[in-house]
CSV table of C-alpha atoms in Angstrom, one decimal:
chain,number,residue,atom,x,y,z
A,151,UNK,CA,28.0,2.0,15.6
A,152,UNK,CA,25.6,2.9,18.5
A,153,UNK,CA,21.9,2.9,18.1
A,154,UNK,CA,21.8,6.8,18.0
A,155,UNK,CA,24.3,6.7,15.2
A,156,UNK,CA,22.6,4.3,13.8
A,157,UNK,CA,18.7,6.2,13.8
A,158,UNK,CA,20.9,9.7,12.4
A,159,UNK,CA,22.5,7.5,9.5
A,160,UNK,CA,18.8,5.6,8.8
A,161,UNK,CA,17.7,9.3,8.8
A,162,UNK,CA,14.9,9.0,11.5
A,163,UNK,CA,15.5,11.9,13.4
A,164,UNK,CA,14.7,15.5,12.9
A,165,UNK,CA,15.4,17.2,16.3
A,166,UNK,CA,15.3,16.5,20.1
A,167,UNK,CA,15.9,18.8,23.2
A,168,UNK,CA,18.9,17.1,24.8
A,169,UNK,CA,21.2,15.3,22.6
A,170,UNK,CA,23.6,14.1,25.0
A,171,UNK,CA,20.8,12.5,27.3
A,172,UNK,CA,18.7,10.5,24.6
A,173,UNK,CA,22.3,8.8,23.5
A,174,UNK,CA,22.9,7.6,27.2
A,175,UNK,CA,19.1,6.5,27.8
A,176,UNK,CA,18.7,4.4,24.1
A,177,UNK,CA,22.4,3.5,24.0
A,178,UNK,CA,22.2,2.0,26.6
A,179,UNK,CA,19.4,0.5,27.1
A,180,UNK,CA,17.7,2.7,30.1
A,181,UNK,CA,14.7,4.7,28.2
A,182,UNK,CA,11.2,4.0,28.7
A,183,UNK,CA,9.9,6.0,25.9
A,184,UNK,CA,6.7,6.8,24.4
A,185,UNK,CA,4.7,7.2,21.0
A,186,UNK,CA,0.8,7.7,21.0
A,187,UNK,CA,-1.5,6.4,18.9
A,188,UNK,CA,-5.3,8.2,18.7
A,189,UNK,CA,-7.5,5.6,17.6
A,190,UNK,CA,-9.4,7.5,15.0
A,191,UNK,CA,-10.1,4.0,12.8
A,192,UNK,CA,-10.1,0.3,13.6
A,193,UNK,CA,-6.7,-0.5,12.2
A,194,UNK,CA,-3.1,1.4,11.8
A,195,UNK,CA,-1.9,2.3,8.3
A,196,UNK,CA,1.3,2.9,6.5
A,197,UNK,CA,1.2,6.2,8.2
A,198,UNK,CA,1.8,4.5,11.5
A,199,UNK,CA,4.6,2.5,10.4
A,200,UNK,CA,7.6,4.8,10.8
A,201,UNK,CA,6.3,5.4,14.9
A,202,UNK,CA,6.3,1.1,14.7
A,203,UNK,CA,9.5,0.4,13.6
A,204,UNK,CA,11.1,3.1,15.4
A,205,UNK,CA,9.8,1.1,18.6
A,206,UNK,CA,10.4,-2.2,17.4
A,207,UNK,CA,14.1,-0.4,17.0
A,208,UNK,CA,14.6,0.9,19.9
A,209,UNK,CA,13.1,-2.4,22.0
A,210,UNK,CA,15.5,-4.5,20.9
A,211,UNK,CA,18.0,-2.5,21.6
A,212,UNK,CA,16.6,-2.9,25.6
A,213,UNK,CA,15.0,0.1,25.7
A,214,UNK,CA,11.1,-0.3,26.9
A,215,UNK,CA,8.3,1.1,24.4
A,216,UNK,CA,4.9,2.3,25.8
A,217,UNK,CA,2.0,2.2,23.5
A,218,UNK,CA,-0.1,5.0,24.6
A,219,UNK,CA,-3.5,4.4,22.7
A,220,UNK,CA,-6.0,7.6,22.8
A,221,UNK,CA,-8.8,6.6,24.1
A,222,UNK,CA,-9.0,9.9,25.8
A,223,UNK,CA,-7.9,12.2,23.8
A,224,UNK,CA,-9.6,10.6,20.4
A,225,UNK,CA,-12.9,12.3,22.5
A,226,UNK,CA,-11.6,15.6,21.9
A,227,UNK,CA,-10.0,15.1,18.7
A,228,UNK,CA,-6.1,16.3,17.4
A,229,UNK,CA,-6.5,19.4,15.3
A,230,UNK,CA,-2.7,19.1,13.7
A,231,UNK,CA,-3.1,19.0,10.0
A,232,UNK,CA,-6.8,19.4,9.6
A,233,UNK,CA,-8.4,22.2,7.6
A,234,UNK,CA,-12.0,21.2,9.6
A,235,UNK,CA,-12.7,19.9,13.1
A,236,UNK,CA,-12.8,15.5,13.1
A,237,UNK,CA,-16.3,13.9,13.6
A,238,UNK,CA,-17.0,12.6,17.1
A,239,UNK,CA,-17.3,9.1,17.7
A,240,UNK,CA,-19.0,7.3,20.2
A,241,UNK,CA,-17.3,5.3,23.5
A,242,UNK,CA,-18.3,2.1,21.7
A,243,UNK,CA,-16.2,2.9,18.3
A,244,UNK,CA,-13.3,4.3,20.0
A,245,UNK,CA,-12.6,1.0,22.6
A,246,UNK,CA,-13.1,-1.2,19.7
A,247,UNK,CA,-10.9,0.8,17.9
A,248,UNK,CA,-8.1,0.4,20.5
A,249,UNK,CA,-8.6,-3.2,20.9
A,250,UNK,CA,-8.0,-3.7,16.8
A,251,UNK,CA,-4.8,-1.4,17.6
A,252,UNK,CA,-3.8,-3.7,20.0
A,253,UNK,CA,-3.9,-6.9,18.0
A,254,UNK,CA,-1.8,-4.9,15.0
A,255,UNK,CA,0.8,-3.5,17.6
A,256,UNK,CA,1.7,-6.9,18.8
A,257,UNK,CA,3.3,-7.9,15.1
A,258,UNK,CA,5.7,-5.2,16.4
A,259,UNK,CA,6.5,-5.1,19.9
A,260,UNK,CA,7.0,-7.6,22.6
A,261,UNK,CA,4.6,-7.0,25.4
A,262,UNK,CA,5.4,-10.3,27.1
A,263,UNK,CA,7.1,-10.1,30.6
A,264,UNK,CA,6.9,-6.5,31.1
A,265,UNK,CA,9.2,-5.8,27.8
A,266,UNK,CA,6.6,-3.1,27.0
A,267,UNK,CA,3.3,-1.3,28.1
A,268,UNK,CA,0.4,-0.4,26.2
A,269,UNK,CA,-2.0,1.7,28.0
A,270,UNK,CA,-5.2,4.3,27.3
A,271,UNK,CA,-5.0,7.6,28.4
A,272,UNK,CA,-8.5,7.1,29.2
A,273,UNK,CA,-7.9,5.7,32.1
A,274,UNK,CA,-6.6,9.0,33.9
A,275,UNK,CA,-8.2,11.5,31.2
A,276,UNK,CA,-11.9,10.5,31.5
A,277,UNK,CA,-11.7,10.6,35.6
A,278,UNK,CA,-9.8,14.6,35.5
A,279,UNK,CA,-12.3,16.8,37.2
A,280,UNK,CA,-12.7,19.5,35.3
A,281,UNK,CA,-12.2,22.5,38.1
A,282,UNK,CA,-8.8,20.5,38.7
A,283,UNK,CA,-7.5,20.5,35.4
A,284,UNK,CA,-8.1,24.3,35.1
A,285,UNK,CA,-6.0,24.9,38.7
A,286,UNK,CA,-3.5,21.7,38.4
A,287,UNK,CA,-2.6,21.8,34.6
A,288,UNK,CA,-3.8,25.0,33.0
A,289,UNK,CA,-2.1,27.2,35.1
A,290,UNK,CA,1.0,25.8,34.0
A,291,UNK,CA,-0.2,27.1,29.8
A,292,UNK,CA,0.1,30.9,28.5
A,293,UNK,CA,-2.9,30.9,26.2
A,294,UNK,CA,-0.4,33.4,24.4
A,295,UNK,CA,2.4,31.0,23.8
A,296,UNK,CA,-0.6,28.2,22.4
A,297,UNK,CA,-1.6,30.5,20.2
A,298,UNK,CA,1.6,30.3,18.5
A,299,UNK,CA,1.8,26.5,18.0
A,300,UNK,CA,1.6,25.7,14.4
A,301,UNK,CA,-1.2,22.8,15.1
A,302,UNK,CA,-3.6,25.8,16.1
A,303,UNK,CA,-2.5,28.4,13.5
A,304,UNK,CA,-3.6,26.9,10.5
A,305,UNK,CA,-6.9,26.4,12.0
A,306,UNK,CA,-7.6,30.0,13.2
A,307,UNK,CA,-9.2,31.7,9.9
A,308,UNK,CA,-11.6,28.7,9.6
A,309,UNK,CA,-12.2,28.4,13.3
A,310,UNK,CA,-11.2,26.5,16.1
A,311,UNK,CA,-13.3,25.2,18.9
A,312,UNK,CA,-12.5,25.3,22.3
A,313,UNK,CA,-12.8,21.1,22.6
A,314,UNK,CA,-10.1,20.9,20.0
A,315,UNK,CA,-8.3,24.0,21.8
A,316,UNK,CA,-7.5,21.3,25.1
A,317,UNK,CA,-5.9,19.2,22.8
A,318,UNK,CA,-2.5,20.3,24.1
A,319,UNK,CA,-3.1,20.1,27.9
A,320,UNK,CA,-4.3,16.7,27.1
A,321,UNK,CA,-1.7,15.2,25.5
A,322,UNK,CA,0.9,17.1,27.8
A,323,UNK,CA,-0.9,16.0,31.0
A,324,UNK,CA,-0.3,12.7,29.4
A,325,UNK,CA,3.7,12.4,29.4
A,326,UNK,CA,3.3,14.0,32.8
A,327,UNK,CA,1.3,11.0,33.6
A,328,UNK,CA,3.6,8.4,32.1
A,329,UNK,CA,6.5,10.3,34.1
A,330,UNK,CA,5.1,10.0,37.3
A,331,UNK,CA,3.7,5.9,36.9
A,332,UNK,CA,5.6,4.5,34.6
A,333,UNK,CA,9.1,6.3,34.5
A,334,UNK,CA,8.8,7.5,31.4
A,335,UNK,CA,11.5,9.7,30.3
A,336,UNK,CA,11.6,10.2,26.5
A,337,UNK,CA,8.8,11.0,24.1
A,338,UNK,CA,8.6,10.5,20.4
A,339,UNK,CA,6.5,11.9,17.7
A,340,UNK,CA,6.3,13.8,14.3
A,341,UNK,CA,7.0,17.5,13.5
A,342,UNK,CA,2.9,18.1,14.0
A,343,UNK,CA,3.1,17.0,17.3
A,344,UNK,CA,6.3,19.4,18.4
A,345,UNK,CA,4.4,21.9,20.4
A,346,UNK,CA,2.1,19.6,22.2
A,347,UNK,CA,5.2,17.7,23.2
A,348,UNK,CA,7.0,20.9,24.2
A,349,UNK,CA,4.1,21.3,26.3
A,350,UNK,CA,4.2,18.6,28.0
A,351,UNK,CA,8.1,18.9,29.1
A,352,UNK,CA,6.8,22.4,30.1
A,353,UNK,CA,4.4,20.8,32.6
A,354,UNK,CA,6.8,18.0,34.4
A,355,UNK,CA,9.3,20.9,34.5
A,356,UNK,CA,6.9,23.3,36.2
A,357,UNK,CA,5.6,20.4,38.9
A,358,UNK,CA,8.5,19.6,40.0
A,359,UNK,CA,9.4,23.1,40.4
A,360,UNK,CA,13.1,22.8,38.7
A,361,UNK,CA,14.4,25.8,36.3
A,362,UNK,CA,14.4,25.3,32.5
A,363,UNK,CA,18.6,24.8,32.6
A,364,UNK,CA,18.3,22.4,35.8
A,365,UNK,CA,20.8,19.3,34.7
A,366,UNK,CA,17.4,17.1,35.8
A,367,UNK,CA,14.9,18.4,34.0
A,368,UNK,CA,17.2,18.5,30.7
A,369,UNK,CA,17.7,14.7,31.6
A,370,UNK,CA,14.2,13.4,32.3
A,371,UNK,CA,12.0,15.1,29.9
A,372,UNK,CA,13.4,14.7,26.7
A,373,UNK,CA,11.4,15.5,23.6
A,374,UNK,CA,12.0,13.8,20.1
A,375,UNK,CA,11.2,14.8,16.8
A,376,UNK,CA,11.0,12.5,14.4
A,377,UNK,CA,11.8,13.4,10.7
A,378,UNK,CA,9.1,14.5,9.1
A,379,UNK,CA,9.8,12.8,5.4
A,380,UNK,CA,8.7,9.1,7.4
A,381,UNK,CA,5.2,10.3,7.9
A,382,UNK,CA,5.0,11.9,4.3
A,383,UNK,CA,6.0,8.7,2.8
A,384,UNK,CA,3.4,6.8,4.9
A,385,UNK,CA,0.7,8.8,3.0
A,386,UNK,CA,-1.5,7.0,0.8
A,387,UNK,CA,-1.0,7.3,-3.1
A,388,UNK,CA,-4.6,6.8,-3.9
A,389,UNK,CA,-7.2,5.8,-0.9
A,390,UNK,CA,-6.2,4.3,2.5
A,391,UNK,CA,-3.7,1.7,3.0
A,392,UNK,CA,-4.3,-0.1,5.6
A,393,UNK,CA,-2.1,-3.0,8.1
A,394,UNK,CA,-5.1,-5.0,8.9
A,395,UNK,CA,-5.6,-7.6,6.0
A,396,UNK,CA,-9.0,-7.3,5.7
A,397,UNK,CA,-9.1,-3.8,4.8
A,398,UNK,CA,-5.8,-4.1,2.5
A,399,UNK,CA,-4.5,-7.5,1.2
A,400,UNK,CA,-1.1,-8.5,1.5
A,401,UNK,CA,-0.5,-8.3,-2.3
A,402,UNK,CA,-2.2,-4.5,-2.1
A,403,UNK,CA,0.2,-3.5,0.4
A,404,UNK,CA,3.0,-5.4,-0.9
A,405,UNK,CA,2.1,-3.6,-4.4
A,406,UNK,CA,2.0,-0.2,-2.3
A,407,UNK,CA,5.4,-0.5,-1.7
A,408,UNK,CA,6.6,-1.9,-5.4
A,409,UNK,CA,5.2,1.4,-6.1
A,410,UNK,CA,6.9,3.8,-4.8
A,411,UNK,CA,8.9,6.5,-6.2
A,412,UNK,CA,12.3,6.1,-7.2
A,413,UNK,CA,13.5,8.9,-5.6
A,414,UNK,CA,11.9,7.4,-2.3
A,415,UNK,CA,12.7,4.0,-2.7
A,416,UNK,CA,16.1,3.8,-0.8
A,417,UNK,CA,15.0,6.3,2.1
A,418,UNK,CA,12.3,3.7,2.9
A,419,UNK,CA,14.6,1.0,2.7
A,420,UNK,CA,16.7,2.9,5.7
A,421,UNK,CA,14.0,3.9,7.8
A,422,UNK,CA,11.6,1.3,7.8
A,423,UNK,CA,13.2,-1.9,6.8
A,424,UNK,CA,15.7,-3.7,9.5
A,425,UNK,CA,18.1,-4.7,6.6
A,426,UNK,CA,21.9,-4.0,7.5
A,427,UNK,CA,23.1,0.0,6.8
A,428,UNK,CA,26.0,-1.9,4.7
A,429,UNK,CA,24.1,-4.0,2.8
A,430,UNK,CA,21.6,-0.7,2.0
A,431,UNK,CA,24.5,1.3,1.2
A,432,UNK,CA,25.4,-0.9,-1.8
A,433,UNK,CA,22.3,0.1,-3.5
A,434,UNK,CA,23.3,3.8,-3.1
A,435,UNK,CA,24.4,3.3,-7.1
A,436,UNK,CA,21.5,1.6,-8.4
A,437,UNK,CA,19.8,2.9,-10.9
A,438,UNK,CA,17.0,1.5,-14.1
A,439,UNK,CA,16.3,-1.7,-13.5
A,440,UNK,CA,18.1,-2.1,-10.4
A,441,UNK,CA,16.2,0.6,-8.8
A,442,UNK,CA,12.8,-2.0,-9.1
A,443,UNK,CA,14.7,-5.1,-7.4
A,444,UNK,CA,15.0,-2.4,-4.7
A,445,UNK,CA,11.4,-1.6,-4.8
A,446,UNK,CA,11.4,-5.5,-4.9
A,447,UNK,CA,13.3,-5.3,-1.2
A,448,UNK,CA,11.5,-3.3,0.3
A,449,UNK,CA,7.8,-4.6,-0.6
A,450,UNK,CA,8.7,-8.1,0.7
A,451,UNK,CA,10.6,-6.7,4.0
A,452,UNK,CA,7.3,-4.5,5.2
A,453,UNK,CA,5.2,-6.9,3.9
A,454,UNK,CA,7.1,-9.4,5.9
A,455,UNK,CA,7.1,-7.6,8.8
A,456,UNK,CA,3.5,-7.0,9.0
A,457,UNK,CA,1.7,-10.0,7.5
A,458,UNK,CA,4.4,-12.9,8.0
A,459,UNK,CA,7.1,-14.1,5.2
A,460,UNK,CA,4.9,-16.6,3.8
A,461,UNK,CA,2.2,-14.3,2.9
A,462,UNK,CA,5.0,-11.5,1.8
A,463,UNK,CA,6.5,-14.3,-0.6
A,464,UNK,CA,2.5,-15.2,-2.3
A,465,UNK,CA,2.2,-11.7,-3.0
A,466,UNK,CA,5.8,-11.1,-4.3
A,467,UNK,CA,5.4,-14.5,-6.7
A,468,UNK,CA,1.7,-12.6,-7.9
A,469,UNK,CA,3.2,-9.3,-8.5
A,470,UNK,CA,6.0,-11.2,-10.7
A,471,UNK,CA,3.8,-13.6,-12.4
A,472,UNK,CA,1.2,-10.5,-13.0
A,473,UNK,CA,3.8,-8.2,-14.3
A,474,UNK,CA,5.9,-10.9,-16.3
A,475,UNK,CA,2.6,-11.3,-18.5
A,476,UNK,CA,0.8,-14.0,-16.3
A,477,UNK,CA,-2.9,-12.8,-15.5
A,478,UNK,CA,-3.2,-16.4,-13.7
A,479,UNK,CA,-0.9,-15.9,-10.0
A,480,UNK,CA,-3.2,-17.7,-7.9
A,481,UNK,CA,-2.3,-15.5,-5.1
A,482,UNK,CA,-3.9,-12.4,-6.7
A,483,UNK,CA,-5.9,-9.8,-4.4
A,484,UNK,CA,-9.7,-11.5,-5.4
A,485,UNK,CA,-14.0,-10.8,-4.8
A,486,UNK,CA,-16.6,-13.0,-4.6
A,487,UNK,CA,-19.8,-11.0,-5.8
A,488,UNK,CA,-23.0,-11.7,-3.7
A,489,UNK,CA,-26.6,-12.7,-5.4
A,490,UNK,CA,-27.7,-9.5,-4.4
A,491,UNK,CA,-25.0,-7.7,-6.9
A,492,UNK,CA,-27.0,-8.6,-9.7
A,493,UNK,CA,-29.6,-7.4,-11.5
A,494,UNK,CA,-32.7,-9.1,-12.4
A,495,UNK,CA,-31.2,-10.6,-15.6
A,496,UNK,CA,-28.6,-11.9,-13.8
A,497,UNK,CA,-25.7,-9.2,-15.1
A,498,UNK,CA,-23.6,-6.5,-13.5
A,499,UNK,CA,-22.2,-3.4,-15.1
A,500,UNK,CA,-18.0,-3.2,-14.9
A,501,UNK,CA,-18.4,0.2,-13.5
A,502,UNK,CA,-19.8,-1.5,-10.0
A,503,UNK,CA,-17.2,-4.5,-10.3
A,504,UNK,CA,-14.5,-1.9,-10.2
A,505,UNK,CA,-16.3,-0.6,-7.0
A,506,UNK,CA,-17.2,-4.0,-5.4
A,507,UNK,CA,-13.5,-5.0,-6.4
A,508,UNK,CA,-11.3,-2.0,-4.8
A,509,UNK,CA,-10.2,-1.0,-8.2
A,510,UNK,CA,-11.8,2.4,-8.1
A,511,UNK,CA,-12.9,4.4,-4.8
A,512,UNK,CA,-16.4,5.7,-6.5
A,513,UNK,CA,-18.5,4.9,-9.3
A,514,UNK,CA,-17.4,8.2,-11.4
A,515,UNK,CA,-13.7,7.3,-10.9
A,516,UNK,CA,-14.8,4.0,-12.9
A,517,UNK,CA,-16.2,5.9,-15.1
A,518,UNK,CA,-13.4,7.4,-16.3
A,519,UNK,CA,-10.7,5.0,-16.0
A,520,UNK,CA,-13.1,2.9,-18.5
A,521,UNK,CA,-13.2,6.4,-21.1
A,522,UNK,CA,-9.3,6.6,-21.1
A,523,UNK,CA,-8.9,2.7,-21.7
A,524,UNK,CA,-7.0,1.9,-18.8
A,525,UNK,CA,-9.7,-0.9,-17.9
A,526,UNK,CA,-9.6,-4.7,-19.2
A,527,UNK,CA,-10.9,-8.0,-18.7
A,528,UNK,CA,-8.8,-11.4,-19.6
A,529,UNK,CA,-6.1,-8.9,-21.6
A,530,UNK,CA,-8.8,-7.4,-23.3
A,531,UNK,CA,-9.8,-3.7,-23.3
A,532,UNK,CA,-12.8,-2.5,-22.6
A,533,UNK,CA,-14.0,1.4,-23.4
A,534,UNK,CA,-17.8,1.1,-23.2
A,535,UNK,CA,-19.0,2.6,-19.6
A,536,UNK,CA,-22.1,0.5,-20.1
A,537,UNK,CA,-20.3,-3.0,-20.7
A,538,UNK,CA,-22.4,-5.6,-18.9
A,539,UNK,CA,-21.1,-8.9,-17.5
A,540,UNK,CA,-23.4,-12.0,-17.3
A,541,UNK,CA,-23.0,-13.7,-13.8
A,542,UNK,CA,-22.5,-17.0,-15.9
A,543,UNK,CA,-19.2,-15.4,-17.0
A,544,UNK,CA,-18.3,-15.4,-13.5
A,545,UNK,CA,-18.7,-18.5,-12.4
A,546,UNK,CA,-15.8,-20.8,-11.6
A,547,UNK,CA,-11.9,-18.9,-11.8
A,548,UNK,CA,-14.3,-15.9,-12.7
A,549,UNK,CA,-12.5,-13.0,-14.3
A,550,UNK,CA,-9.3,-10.6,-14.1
A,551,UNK,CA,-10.1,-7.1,-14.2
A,552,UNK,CA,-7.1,-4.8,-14.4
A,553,UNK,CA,-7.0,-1.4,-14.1
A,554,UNK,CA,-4.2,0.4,-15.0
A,555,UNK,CA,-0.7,-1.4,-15.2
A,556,UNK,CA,-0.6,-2.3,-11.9
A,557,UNK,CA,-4.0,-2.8,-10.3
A,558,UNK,CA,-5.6,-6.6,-10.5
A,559,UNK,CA,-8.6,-7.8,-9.1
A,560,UNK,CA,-9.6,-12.1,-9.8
A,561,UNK,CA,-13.7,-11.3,-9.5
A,562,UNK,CA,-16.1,-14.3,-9.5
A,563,UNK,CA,-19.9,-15.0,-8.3
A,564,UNK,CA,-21.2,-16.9,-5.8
């Protein structure tokens, strides 16, 4: 099986613009190929991962990945998918941002001896002179034809600014950048990003002055989509999930996964784990019980892949011990409440040790989880939204607070 067979039978891709060409580049090794990554937070989540393993894929198949980290165009901002325009953020925020990306990326991709490249399109954005842009880029844009993408119509009753507007140019100005330094000749990304990558094939096609049809511009600017379902299951079930451990513990991303829908379950397993097609198509039949050893699968093979086997094999012995009727697992997700949690009689309420915990995203979420008796402490259930607990209760192994069936939190004190 080639690699392209391979991506169509994991189910990764969607559409591109020159079949034929993408199966000679990555079947053979000879793509330099890029996905971008704005850097709108200081660490990647789940709804990255599709875009990671596709690279990781393709890289060890000899083709060579280029991160392209937004430091440029996270200044302007992508207006796909959003009903409102994204807040600003400052120089400072976005570099640190992109050096946390960095970091994340390298779990995934081999940048050593020039296996890959990660570069910021702020290099060549933030220099562009603005006068030049408008003669040099924009000529090559029919304001007609933008109007039409869908990452500007669903923004045009509630208003779309002119910053947001350049968003196009400025991520086709970048593929036409990676073309001419780096030899970039395929481009990658989800069905949001379709008209902005249309755009820029448009733009190399129009500098080098060759017709839409010309056998080397079909070959040299090819545009991939990826399927769409990838990024749809990399969105959060409740709150951000995050690939830096410090924002989301191994067990809660491992637990993430355990989670998932059983109608989702294998499709995960085929596009984001690296297990064999044969050995995935034996599950095809699974069903009841079998259907959680597969959620079982694919927990420990992401969780593996992004925090190391040891760590994936702590949180899988947890979520067993947890769920088998053992509130004990060591390895359980825990919090260490400060001095300053307290209040002067040296208590806390369980509403703000479900906040301080990560069990609930606000206070009146708390609220209500404790109303419908989906809270407890040590096995025991707790319904009063005024419950107290003494720090003294707290001190040593400290408590397990539970919310739900399948949310545990080890809280002690200082």
């Amino acid at each position: 099986m080639t690699l392209w067979d391979e991506l169509i039978a994991r189910g990764l891709i969607a559409q591109c613009t020159n079949e034929e060409a993408v199966k000679d580049l990555i079947n053979n090794g000879k793509a330099t190929f890029y996905i971008g990554f704005d850097p709108t937070a200081d660490s990647l989540h789940v709804g990255h991962f599709m875009a990671l393993c596709l690279m990781k894929r393709l890289q060890m198949a000899g083709n060579k990945p280029i991160a392209l980290i937004g430091g440029g165009t996270a200044m302007i901002g992508d207006p796909s998918g959003r009903s409102d325009m994204r807040q600003m953020m400052t120089t400072e925020t976005i570099q640190h941002n992109c050096d946390c990306f960095k970091k994340q990326m390298e779990r995934f991709i081999d940048f050593s001896d020039g296996k890959a490249l990660m570069v910021n399109n702020a290099d060549w954005l933030l220099d562009l002179n603005y006068v030049e842009v408008l003669r040099e880029v924009g000529a090559c844009f029919s304001v007609n034809k933008m109007l039409t993408a869908e990452c500007y119509k669903q923004r045009m009753e509630k208003g779309l600014s002119f910053l947001e507007f350049n968003y196009m140019i400025m991520q086709s100005y970048d593929f036409y950048k990676l073309y001419q330094d780096y030899g970039c000749n395929l481009q990658f990304g989800g069905d949001d990003q379709w008209s902005n990558m249309l755009g820029g094939r448009e733009l190399i096609r129009r500098k080098l002055g060759v017709s839409e049809d010309d056998d080397k511009a079909q070959a040299m600017t090819i545009t991939l989509l990826l399927n769409s379902e990838g990024k749809k299951m990399g969105k959060t079930q409740s709150g951000a999930v995050w690939l830096d451990p410090e924002k989301t513990s191994p067990y809660d991303f491992y637990q993430y996964w355990r989670n998932v829908g059983d109608a989702d379950v294998l499709k995960c397993i085929r596009m984001l784990t690296f297990l064999p097609l044969e050995q995935i198509e034996e599950m095809n039949d699974w069903e009841g019980s079998q259907l959680n050893k597969a959620k079982e699968i694919l927990a420990f093979e992401l969780t593996k892949l992004v925090h190391g086997e040891e760590e994936a094999a702590k949180a899988q012995e947890s979520a067993r011990a947890l769920f088998g009727g053992g509130a004990n697992a060591a390895n359980m997700p825990k919090t260490v409440l400060a001095v300053a949690d307290f209040a002067e009689d040296e208590t806390i309420d369980l509403i703000s040790v479900l906040v301080k915990s990560g069990l609930v995203p606000t206070r009146s979420e708390g609220r209500r989880a404790i109303e419908q008796g989906g809270v407890s402490i040590d096995g025991e259930k707790i319904t009063d939204i005024r419950y107290s607990i003494a720090k003294t209760a707290l001190q040593g192994e400290g408590i397990v607070v539970k919310r739900g069936k399948k949310k545990f939190n080890r809280v002690s004190a200082e």
